[in-house]
Amino acid sequence: MDPYEDGKRKYLSPLDKPQAELPSPVEALAEIPVVAIEEDHVADEPLIPVTSLLEHLSELRKQIIKGLTIFILFFIVVFSTINIWFPFITRGHSLVILGPLEVVKFYMTISTTLAFGLAMPFLVHFLWSFVKPGLKEEESRFLGLYAPIMLVLFLIGIAFGYFVVNPLSYTFLVSIGATNFDVMVSASEYMHFLIMTTVPLGLLFELPIVALFLSAIGVLTAESMKKIRGWSYIAMGVGSAVITPPDFISQLLVLIPMIILYEISIYLVRRTERKQIESTA
């Protein structure tokens, strides 16, 4: 038998096959920059579109300008009517000033604090208008529902500090000092004391809403709050000592509401979890 099949095979040896034509060096080099340019183009693409970022910054700038405008207007109103607010701030206490600039500092502090409190509903609304488009549906629904309650709780905390914590702690501290000293309270120190015993309490009264929000996004549960109850009480004791004047009366007046609010938060979170289970059943 003829291994080459009577000469019918086209190639007698693999060496007889024509080799594929290799690209010239110039053509090979010409193809490399194309890949490099494409890779560079992909790498240069921003993660966030520039137009979207500029729109967010423009919206943030607009909301900040609106908030500052409202704050300045309230500041001017309060500062121009300072004599009306003065009796509610001093509450009949005899105060002294230690220098000519302390009067200006005292009036500015009063005006700034009251203007911020009066402008807070508007500031919250402007903040809500900015963050709402970027929130998830459940987060947007939660904040839209509980935003008015947050404001009410803040005002309740301020009122609790103004009518309960501040007068009791002030009277206690002054009575201790009057035992061995002639007590003279400066205007700036009194204003600092008033802010210390009111504003932090307004923030602390937001604890139930914060707990509900963390529960709504799946970060916190009633069982986890129960497990860390002891450590939470210790943390609240330390916190009450930090934000209040250095006397145990003020600390107790702040610590007791904090513990009550913590237990209320556990109850509300547990109730919310039960409703979710019933709705999914």
PDB file of C-alpha atoms in Angstrom:
ATOM      1  CA  MET A   1       0.000   0.000   0.000  1.00  0.00           C
ATOM      2  CA  ASP A   2       1.300   3.365  -0.904  1.00  0.00           C
ATOM      3  CA  PRO A   3       1.507   5.429   2.271  1.00  0.00           C
ATOM      4  CA  TYR A   4       1.090   8.540   0.220  1.00  0.00           C
ATOM      5  CA  GLU A   5      -2.020   7.189  -1.533  1.00  0.00           C
ATOM      6  CA  ASP A   6      -0.582   7.284  -5.052  1.00  0.00           C
ATOM      7  CA  GLY A   7       0.421  10.884  -4.756  1.00  0.00           C
ATOM      8  CA  LYS A   8      -3.101  12.036  -4.046  1.00  0.00           C
ATOM      9  CA  ARG A   9      -2.108  13.719  -0.772  1.00  0.00           C
ATOM     10  CA  LYS A  10      -1.487  17.383  -1.143  1.00  0.00           C
ATOM     11  CA  TYR A  11       1.218  17.533   1.516  1.00  0.00           C
ATOM     12  CA  LEU A  12       3.771  14.837   2.053  1.00  0.00           C
ATOM     13  CA  SER A  13       5.165  16.345   5.232  1.00  0.00           C
ATOM     14  CA  PRO A  14       3.993  18.879   7.788  1.00  0.00           C
ATOM     15  CA  LEU A  15       6.957  20.964   6.734  1.00  0.00           C
ATOM     16  CA  ASP A  16       5.449  21.238   3.276  1.00  0.00           C
ATOM     17  CA  LYS A  17       2.400  23.171   4.625  1.00  0.00           C
ATOM     18  CA  PRO A  18       2.533  26.890   3.964  1.00  0.00           C
ATOM     19  CA  GLN A  19       3.137  28.860   7.140  1.00  0.00           C
ATOM     20  CA  ALA A  20       0.632  31.519   8.174  1.00  0.00           C
ATOM     21  CA  GLU A  21       1.887  34.940   7.368  1.00  0.00           C
ATOM     22  CA  LEU A  22       3.078  36.663  10.554  1.00  0.00           C
ATOM     23  CA  PRO A  23       2.249  40.325  11.069  1.00  0.00           C
ATOM     24  CA  SER A  24       5.030  42.719  10.447  1.00  0.00           C
ATOM     25  CA  PRO A  25       6.662  44.401  13.476  1.00  0.00           C
ATOM     26  CA  VAL A  26       5.086  47.710  12.504  1.00  0.00           C
ATOM     27  CA  GLU A  27       1.571  46.234  12.464  1.00  0.00           C
ATOM     28  CA  ALA A  28       2.150  44.441  15.797  1.00  0.00           C
ATOM     29  CA  LEU A  29       3.260  47.633  17.436  1.00  0.00           C
ATOM     30  CA  ALA A  30       0.328  49.509  15.976  1.00  0.00           C
ATOM     31  CA  GLU A  31      -2.156  47.248  17.766  1.00  0.00           C
ATOM     32  CA  ILE A  32      -0.723  47.801  21.279  1.00  0.00           C
ATOM     33  CA  PRO A  33      -1.706  51.462  21.810  1.00  0.00           C
ATOM     34  CA  VAL A  34      -5.308  50.650  20.950  1.00  0.00           C
ATOM     35  CA  VAL A  35      -5.592  48.290  23.947  1.00  0.00           C
ATOM     36  CA  ALA A  36      -3.753  50.699  26.207  1.00  0.00           C
ATOM     37  CA  ILE A  37      -5.992  53.558  25.196  1.00  0.00           C
ATOM     38  CA  GLU A  38      -9.110  51.489  25.857  1.00  0.00           C
ATOM     39  CA  GLU A  39      -7.814  50.430  29.300  1.00  0.00           C
ATOM     40  CA  ASP A  40      -6.954  54.016  30.174  1.00  0.00           C
ATOM     41  CA  HIS A  41     -10.382  55.116  29.040  1.00  0.00           C
ATOM     42  CA  VAL A  42     -12.061  52.546  31.291  1.00  0.00           C
ATOM     43  CA  ALA A  43      -9.854  53.447  34.234  1.00  0.00           C
ATOM     44  CA  ASP A  44     -10.589  57.171  33.830  1.00  0.00           C
ATOM     45  CA  GLU A  45     -14.365  56.710  34.095  1.00  0.00           C
ATOM     46  CA  PRO A  46     -15.566  58.128  37.490  1.00  0.00           C
ATOM     47  CA  LEU A  47     -17.516  55.929  39.865  1.00  0.00           C
ATOM     48  CA  ILE A  48     -20.087  58.719  40.379  1.00  0.00           C
ATOM     49  CA  PRO A  49     -21.212  60.772  37.383  1.00  0.00           C
ATOM     50  CA  VAL A  50     -19.905  64.310  37.558  1.00  0.00           C
ATOM     51  CA  THR A  51     -23.266  65.803  36.642  1.00  0.00           C
ATOM     52  CA  SER A  52     -25.019  63.901  39.452  1.00  0.00           C
ATOM     53  CA  LEU A  53     -22.391  65.010  41.981  1.00  0.00           C
ATOM     54  CA  LEU A  54     -22.728  68.628  40.892  1.00  0.00           C
ATOM     55  CA  GLU A  55     -26.504  68.415  41.214  1.00  0.00           C
ATOM     56  CA  HIS A  56     -26.208  67.093  44.788  1.00  0.00           C
ATOM     57  CA  LEU A  57     -23.725  69.815  45.717  1.00  0.00           C
ATOM     58  CA  SER A  58     -25.954  72.468  44.185  1.00  0.00           C
ATOM     59  CA  GLU A  59     -28.967  71.160  46.121  1.00  0.00           C
ATOM     60  CA  LEU A  60     -26.951  71.037  49.353  1.00  0.00           C
ATOM     61  CA  ARG A  61     -25.772  74.605  48.798  1.00  0.00           C
ATOM     62  CA  LYS A  62     -29.360  75.752  48.239  1.00  0.00           C
ATOM     63  CA  GLN A  63     -30.606  74.102  51.437  1.00  0.00           C
ATOM     64  CA  ILE A  64     -27.696  75.520  53.476  1.00  0.00           C
ATOM     65  CA  ILE A  65     -28.405  79.034  52.211  1.00  0.00           C
ATOM     66  CA  LYS A  66     -32.091  78.673  53.071  1.00  0.00           C
ATOM     67  CA  GLY A  67     -31.246  77.369  56.560  1.00  0.00           C
ATOM     68  CA  LEU A  68     -28.767  80.172  57.249  1.00  0.00           C
ATOM     69  CA  THR A  69     -31.288  82.743  56.040  1.00  0.00           C
ATOM     70  CA  ILE A  70     -33.971  81.460  58.416  1.00  0.00           C
ATOM     71  CA  PHE A  71     -31.479  81.283  61.305  1.00  0.00           C
ATOM     72  CA  ILE A  72     -30.237  84.839  60.722  1.00  0.00           C
ATOM     73  CA  LEU A  73     -33.790  86.176  60.551  1.00  0.00           C
ATOM     74  CA  PHE A  74     -34.685  84.559  63.891  1.00  0.00           C
ATOM     75  CA  PHE A  75     -31.405  85.762  65.375  1.00  0.00           C
ATOM     76  CA  ILE A  76     -32.190  89.362  64.400  1.00  0.00           C
ATOM     77  CA  VAL A  77     -35.719  89.081  65.809  1.00  0.00           C
ATOM     78  CA  VAL A  78     -34.547  87.602  69.121  1.00  0.00           C
ATOM     79  CA  PHE A  79     -31.647  90.031  69.494  1.00  0.00           C
ATOM     80  CA  SER A  80     -33.891  93.033  68.824  1.00  0.00           C
ATOM     81  CA  THR A  81     -36.410  91.801  71.435  1.00  0.00           C
ATOM     82  CA  ILE A  82     -33.870  90.593  74.012  1.00  0.00           C
ATOM     83  CA  ASN A  83     -35.592  92.461  76.854  1.00  0.00           C
ATOM     84  CA  ILE A  84     -38.707  90.331  76.332  1.00  0.00           C
ATOM     85  CA  TRP A  85     -36.744  87.077  76.590  1.00  0.00           C
ATOM     86  CA  PHE A  86     -34.441  88.220  79.396  1.00  0.00           C
ATOM     87  CA  PRO A  87     -36.777  87.467  82.372  1.00  0.00           C
ATOM     88  CA  PHE A  88     -37.429  83.933  81.082  1.00  0.00           C
ATOM     89  CA  ILE A  89     -33.695  83.303  80.789  1.00  0.00           C
ATOM     90  CA  THR A  90     -32.518  84.701  84.112  1.00  0.00           C
ATOM     91  CA  ARG A  91     -35.644  83.542  86.032  1.00  0.00           C
ATOM     92  CA  GLY A  92     -35.178  86.312  88.596  1.00  0.00           C
ATOM     93  CA  HIS A  93     -31.627  85.303  89.591  1.00  0.00           C
ATOM     94  CA  SER A  94     -29.170  88.025  90.504  1.00  0.00           C
ATOM     95  CA  LEU A  95     -26.337  87.914  87.998  1.00  0.00           C
ATOM     96  CA  VAL A  96     -23.159  89.942  87.664  1.00  0.00           C
ATOM     97  CA  ILE A  97     -20.916  90.773  84.725  1.00  0.00           C
ATOM     98  CA  LEU A  98     -17.151  90.721  84.971  1.00  0.00           C
ATOM     99  CA  GLY A  99     -16.370  92.984  82.036  1.00  0.00           C
ATOM    100  CA  PRO A 100     -17.927  95.148  79.324  1.00  0.00           C
ATOM    101  CA  LEU A 101     -17.642  92.444  76.683  1.00  0.00           C
ATOM    102  CA  GLU A 102     -19.470  89.904  78.833  1.00  0.00           C
ATOM    103  CA  VAL A 103     -22.765  91.722  78.218  1.00  0.00           C
ATOM    104  CA  VAL A 104     -22.357  91.306  74.477  1.00  0.00           C
ATOM    105  CA  LYS A 105     -21.313  87.680  74.919  1.00  0.00           C
ATOM    106  CA  PHE A 106     -24.347  87.001  77.117  1.00  0.00           C
ATOM    107  CA  TYR A 107     -26.802  88.583  74.675  1.00  0.00           C
ATOM    108  CA  MET A 108     -25.210  86.827  71.716  1.00  0.00           C
ATOM    109  CA  THR A 109     -25.429  83.462  73.466  1.00  0.00           C
ATOM    110  CA  ILE A 110     -29.097  83.998  74.302  1.00  0.00           C
ATOM    111  CA  SER A 111     -29.926  85.100  70.769  1.00  0.00           C
ATOM    112  CA  THR A 112     -28.003  82.243  69.137  1.00  0.00           C
ATOM    113  CA  THR A 113     -29.565  79.562  71.332  1.00  0.00           C
ATOM    114  CA  LEU A 114     -33.134  80.821  70.969  1.00  0.00           C
ATOM    115  CA  ALA A 115     -32.748  81.443  67.237  1.00  0.00           C
ATOM    116  CA  PHE A 116     -31.479  77.902  66.739  1.00  0.00           C
ATOM    117  CA  GLY A 117     -34.409  76.500  68.727  1.00  0.00           C
ATOM    118  CA  LEU A 118     -36.980  78.546  66.805  1.00  0.00           C
ATOM    119  CA  ALA A 119     -35.409  77.729  63.444  1.00  0.00           C
ATOM    120  CA  MET A 120     -35.097  74.009  64.138  1.00  0.00           C
ATOM    121  CA  PRO A 121     -38.414  72.967  62.485  1.00  0.00           C
ATOM    122  CA  PHE A 122     -37.345  74.755  59.307  1.00  0.00           C
ATOM    123  CA  LEU A 123     -33.811  73.326  59.462  1.00  0.00           C
ATOM    124  CA  VAL A 124     -35.200  69.807  59.860  1.00  0.00           C
ATOM    125  CA  HIS A 125     -37.488  70.377  56.865  1.00  0.00           C
ATOM    126  CA  PHE A 126     -34.590  71.594  54.703  1.00  0.00           C
ATOM    127  CA  LEU A 127     -32.458  68.635  55.768  1.00  0.00           C
ATOM    128  CA  TRP A 128     -35.322  66.276  54.996  1.00  0.00           C
ATOM    129  CA  SER A 129     -35.739  67.793  51.526  1.00  0.00           C
ATOM    130  CA  PHE A 130     -32.070  67.134  50.790  1.00  0.00           C
ATOM    131  CA  VAL A 131     -31.715  63.554  52.051  1.00  0.00           C
ATOM    132  CA  LYS A 132     -35.136  62.224  51.004  1.00  0.00           C
ATOM    133  CA  PRO A 133     -34.211  61.414  47.360  1.00  0.00           C
ATOM    134  CA  GLY A 134     -31.273  59.268  48.496  1.00  0.00           C
ATOM    135  CA  LEU A 135     -33.119  57.220  51.107  1.00  0.00           C
ATOM    136  CA  LYS A 136     -34.590  53.785  50.718  1.00  0.00           C
ATOM    137  CA  GLU A 137     -38.352  53.412  50.772  1.00  0.00           C
ATOM    138  CA  GLU A 138     -38.564  52.106  54.357  1.00  0.00           C
ATOM    139  CA  GLU A 139     -36.128  54.762  55.622  1.00  0.00           C
ATOM    140  CA  SER A 140     -38.020  57.549  53.870  1.00  0.00           C
ATOM    141  CA  ARG A 141     -41.352  56.295  55.213  1.00  0.00           C
ATOM    142  CA  PHE A 142     -39.969  56.015  58.746  1.00  0.00           C
ATOM    143  CA  LEU A 143     -38.455  59.507  58.864  1.00  0.00           C
ATOM    144  CA  GLY A 144     -41.501  61.058  57.246  1.00  0.00           C
ATOM    145  CA  LEU A 145     -43.729  59.485  59.892  1.00  0.00           C
ATOM    146  CA  TYR A 146     -41.612  60.176  62.976  1.00  0.00           C
ATOM    147  CA  ALA A 147     -40.064  63.572  62.130  1.00  0.00           C
ATOM    148  CA  PRO A 148     -42.854  65.523  63.926  1.00  0.00           C
ATOM    149  CA  ILE A 149     -42.556  63.188  66.927  1.00  0.00           C
ATOM    150  CA  MET A 150     -38.800  63.810  67.043  1.00  0.00           C
ATOM    151  CA  LEU A 151     -39.411  67.547  67.276  1.00  0.00           C
ATOM    152  CA  VAL A 152     -42.000  67.078  70.026  1.00  0.00           C
ATOM    153  CA  LEU A 153     -39.657  64.837  72.039  1.00  0.00           C
ATOM    154  CA  PHE A 154     -36.851  67.373  71.687  1.00  0.00           C
ATOM    155  CA  LEU A 155     -39.090  70.141  73.009  1.00  0.00           C
ATOM    156  CA  ILE A 156     -40.239  67.911  75.888  1.00  0.00           C
ATOM    157  CA  GLY A 157     -36.611  67.274  76.807  1.00  0.00           C
ATOM    158  CA  ILE A 158     -35.854  70.992  76.725  1.00  0.00           C
ATOM    159  CA  ALA A 159     -38.886  71.723  78.889  1.00  0.00           C
ATOM    160  CA  PHE A 160     -37.919  68.992  81.368  1.00  0.00           C
ATOM    161  CA  GLY A 161     -34.471  70.488  81.709  1.00  0.00           C
ATOM    162  CA  TYR A 162     -35.752  74.048  82.006  1.00  0.00           C
ATOM    163  CA  PHE A 163     -38.526  73.414  84.533  1.00  0.00           C
ATOM    164  CA  VAL A 164     -37.081  70.498  86.534  1.00  0.00           C
ATOM    165  CA  VAL A 165     -33.352  69.873  86.196  1.00  0.00           C
ATOM    166  CA  ASN A 166     -32.126  73.457  85.963  1.00  0.00           C
ATOM    167  CA  PRO A 167     -33.932  74.996  88.967  1.00  0.00           C
ATOM    168  CA  LEU A 168     -33.314  72.032  91.278  1.00  0.00           C
ATOM    169  CA  SER A 169     -29.640  71.669  90.441  1.00  0.00           C
ATOM    170  CA  TYR A 170     -29.065  75.462  90.507  1.00  0.00           C
ATOM    171  CA  THR A 171     -30.698  75.842  93.904  1.00  0.00           C
ATOM    172  CA  PHE A 172     -28.781  72.874  95.286  1.00  0.00           C
ATOM    173  CA  LEU A 173     -25.396  74.095  94.078  1.00  0.00           C
ATOM    174  CA  VAL A 174     -25.961  77.695  95.188  1.00  0.00           C
ATOM    175  CA  SER A 175     -27.125  76.555  98.634  1.00  0.00           C
ATOM    176  CA  ILE A 176     -23.959  74.505  99.057  1.00  0.00           C
ATOM    177  CA  GLY A 177     -21.806  77.468  98.093  1.00  0.00           C
ATOM    178  CA  ALA A 178     -23.741  79.885 100.320  1.00  0.00           C
ATOM    179  CA  THR A 179     -22.776  77.864 103.374  1.00  0.00           C
ATOM    180  CA  ASN A 180     -19.191  79.136 103.354  1.00  0.00           C
ATOM    181  CA  PHE A 181     -19.016  81.705 100.547  1.00  0.00           C
ATOM    182  CA  ASP A 182     -20.675  84.812  99.194  1.00  0.00           C
ATOM    183  CA  VAL A 183     -22.155  83.481  95.985  1.00  0.00           C
ATOM    184  CA  MET A 184     -21.928  85.714  92.927  1.00  0.00           C
ATOM    185  CA  VAL A 185     -22.958  84.112  89.665  1.00  0.00           C
ATOM    186  CA  SER A 186     -21.691  85.696  86.459  1.00  0.00           C
ATOM    187  CA  ALA A 187     -23.984  86.031  83.468  1.00  0.00           C
ATOM    188  CA  SER A 188     -21.794  83.936  81.176  1.00  0.00           C
ATOM    189  CA  GLU A 189     -21.455  81.108  83.718  1.00  0.00           C
ATOM    190  CA  TYR A 190     -25.194  81.089  84.307  1.00  0.00           C
ATOM    191  CA  MET A 191     -25.903  80.893  80.573  1.00  0.00           C
ATOM    192  CA  HIS A 192     -23.443  78.045  80.217  1.00  0.00           C
ATOM    193  CA  PHE A 193     -25.143  76.238  83.102  1.00  0.00           C
ATOM    194  CA  LEU A 194     -28.593  76.789  81.580  1.00  0.00           C
ATOM    195  CA  ILE A 195     -27.569  75.365  78.214  1.00  0.00           C
ATOM    196  CA  MET A 196     -25.864  72.399  79.888  1.00  0.00           C
ATOM    197  CA  THR A 197     -29.037  71.457  81.759  1.00  0.00           C
ATOM    198  CA  THR A 198     -31.472  71.846  78.842  1.00  0.00           C
ATOM    199  CA  VAL A 199     -30.085  71.143  75.355  1.00  0.00           C
ATOM    200  CA  PRO A 200     -28.508  67.717  76.112  1.00  0.00           C
ATOM    201  CA  LEU A 201     -31.808  66.551  77.592  1.00  0.00           C
ATOM    202  CA  GLY A 202     -33.586  67.496  74.399  1.00  0.00           C
ATOM    203  CA  LEU A 203     -31.200  65.232  72.490  1.00  0.00           C
ATOM    204  CA  LEU A 204     -31.491  62.402  75.023  1.00  0.00           C
ATOM    205  CA  PHE A 205     -35.258  62.350  74.669  1.00  0.00           C
ATOM    206  CA  GLU A 206     -34.752  61.256  71.044  1.00  0.00           C
ATOM    207  CA  LEU A 207     -33.631  57.797  72.263  1.00  0.00           C
ATOM    208  CA  PRO A 208     -36.922  55.971  71.463  1.00  0.00           C
ATOM    209  CA  ILE A 209     -36.959  57.302  67.896  1.00  0.00           C
ATOM    210  CA  VAL A 210     -33.315  56.347  67.365  1.00  0.00           C
ATOM    211  CA  ALA A 211     -34.043  52.833  68.656  1.00  0.00           C
ATOM    212  CA  LEU A 212     -37.049  52.471  66.351  1.00  0.00           C
ATOM    213  CA  PHE A 213     -35.039  53.646  63.361  1.00  0.00           C
ATOM    214  CA  LEU A 214     -32.219  51.171  64.048  1.00  0.00           C
ATOM    215  CA  SER A 215     -34.825  48.451  64.435  1.00  0.00           C
ATOM    216  CA  ALA A 216     -36.499  49.406  61.155  1.00  0.00           C
ATOM    217  CA  ILE A 217     -33.242  48.986  59.201  1.00  0.00           C
ATOM    218  CA  GLY A 218     -32.421  45.710  60.970  1.00  0.00           C
ATOM    219  CA  VAL A 219     -29.527  46.873  63.156  1.00  0.00           C
ATOM    220  CA  LEU A 220     -31.208  46.604  66.567  1.00  0.00           C
ATOM    221  CA  THR A 221     -33.660  44.176  68.159  1.00  0.00           C
ATOM    222  CA  ALA A 222     -35.475  44.055  71.481  1.00  0.00           C
ATOM    223  CA  GLU A 223     -33.504  40.983  72.552  1.00  0.00           C
ATOM    224  CA  SER A 224     -30.174  42.662  71.863  1.00  0.00           C
ATOM    225  CA  MET A 225     -31.257  45.692  73.902  1.00  0.00           C
ATOM    226  CA  LYS A 226     -32.185  43.397  76.794  1.00  0.00           C
ATOM    227  CA  LYS A 227     -28.836  41.612  76.655  1.00  0.00           C
ATOM    228  CA  ILE A 228     -26.857  44.852  76.921  1.00  0.00           C
ATOM    229  CA  ARG A 229     -29.219  46.478  79.421  1.00  0.00           C
ATOM    230  CA  GLY A 230     -26.636  46.434  82.251  1.00  0.00           C
ATOM    231  CA  TRP A 231     -23.883  47.935  80.132  1.00  0.00           C
ATOM    232  CA  SER A 232     -26.347  50.486  78.773  1.00  0.00           C
ATOM    233  CA  TYR A 233     -27.199  51.623  82.301  1.00  0.00           C
ATOM    234  CA  ILE A 234     -23.499  52.061  83.062  1.00  0.00           C
ATOM    235  CA  ALA A 235     -23.008  54.043  79.851  1.00  0.00           C
ATOM    236  CA  MET A 236     -26.009  56.233  80.667  1.00  0.00           C
ATOM    237  CA  GLY A 237     -24.630  56.866  84.154  1.00  0.00           C
ATOM    238  CA  VAL A 238     -21.325  57.983  82.694  1.00  0.00           C
ATOM    239  CA  GLY A 239     -23.120  60.076  80.098  1.00  0.00           C
ATOM    240  CA  SER A 240     -25.300  61.795  82.688  1.00  0.00           C
ATOM    241  CA  ALA A 241     -22.175  62.642  84.695  1.00  0.00           C
ATOM    242  CA  VAL A 242     -20.530  64.166  81.621  1.00  0.00           C
ATOM    243  CA  ILE A 243     -23.389  66.322  80.346  1.00  0.00           C
ATOM    244  CA  THR A 244     -24.618  67.601  83.715  1.00  0.00           C
ATOM    245  CA  PRO A 245     -23.046  69.795  86.409  1.00  0.00           C
ATOM    246  CA  PRO A 246     -20.852  67.941  88.929  1.00  0.00           C
ATOM    247  CA  ASP A 247     -23.512  67.179  91.524  1.00  0.00           C
ATOM    248  CA  PHE A 248     -25.415  63.965  92.129  1.00  0.00           C
ATOM    249  CA  ILE A 249     -28.813  65.717  92.124  1.00  0.00           C
ATOM    250  CA  SER A 250     -28.430  66.745  88.480  1.00  0.00           C
ATOM    251  CA  GLN A 251     -27.034  63.360  87.551  1.00  0.00           C
ATOM    252  CA  LEU A 252     -29.963  61.527  89.128  1.00  0.00           C
ATOM    253  CA  LEU A 253     -32.462  63.893  87.510  1.00  0.00           C
ATOM    254  CA  VAL A 254     -30.969  63.032  84.114  1.00  0.00           C
ATOM    255  CA  LEU A 255     -30.208  59.339  84.707  1.00  0.00           C
ATOM    256  CA  ILE A 256     -33.738  58.380  85.807  1.00  0.00           C
ATOM    257  CA  PRO A 257     -35.441  59.692  82.621  1.00  0.00           C
ATOM    258  CA  MET A 258     -32.732  58.045  80.517  1.00  0.00           C
ATOM    259  CA  ILE A 259     -33.441  54.654  82.090  1.00  0.00           C
ATOM    260  CA  ILE A 260     -37.182  55.132  81.608  1.00  0.00           C
ATOM    261  CA  LEU A 261     -36.652  56.094  77.961  1.00  0.00           C
ATOM    262  CA  TYR A 262     -34.461  53.039  77.437  1.00  0.00           C
ATOM    263  CA  GLU A 263     -37.177  50.729  78.756  1.00  0.00           C
ATOM    264  CA  ILE A 264     -39.768  52.517  76.626  1.00  0.00           C
ATOM    265  CA  SER A 265     -37.498  51.982  73.619  1.00  0.00           C
ATOM    266  CA  ILE A 266     -37.354  48.225  74.320  1.00  0.00           C
ATOM    267  CA  TYR A 267     -41.150  48.088  74.548  1.00  0.00           C
ATOM    268  CA  LEU A 268     -41.638  50.022  71.305  1.00  0.00           C
ATOM    269  CA  VAL A 269     -39.104  47.921  69.409  1.00  0.00           C
ATOM    270  CA  ARG A 270     -40.683  44.682  70.659  1.00  0.00           C
ATOM    271  CA  ARG A 271     -44.138  45.918  69.695  1.00  0.00           C
ATOM    272  CA  THR A 272     -42.899  46.871  66.221  1.00  0.00           C
ATOM    273  CA  GLU A 273     -41.343  43.431  65.768  1.00  0.00           C
ATOM    274  CA  ARG A 274     -44.622  41.753  66.716  1.00  0.00           C
ATOM    275  CA  LYS A 275     -46.520  43.831  64.159  1.00  0.00           C
ATOM    276  CA  GLN A 276     -44.024  42.872  61.479  1.00  0.00           C
ATOM    277  CA  ILE A 277     -44.398  39.184  62.317  1.00  0.00           C
ATOM    278  CA  GLU A 278     -48.207  39.433  62.263  1.00  0.00           C
ATOM    279  CA  SER A 279     -48.168  41.260  58.908  1.00  0.00           C
ATOM    280  CA  THR A 280     -45.925  38.634  57.305  1.00  0.00           C
ATOM    281  CA  ALA A 281     -47.852  35.669  58.786  1.00  0.00           C
TER     282      ALA A 281
END
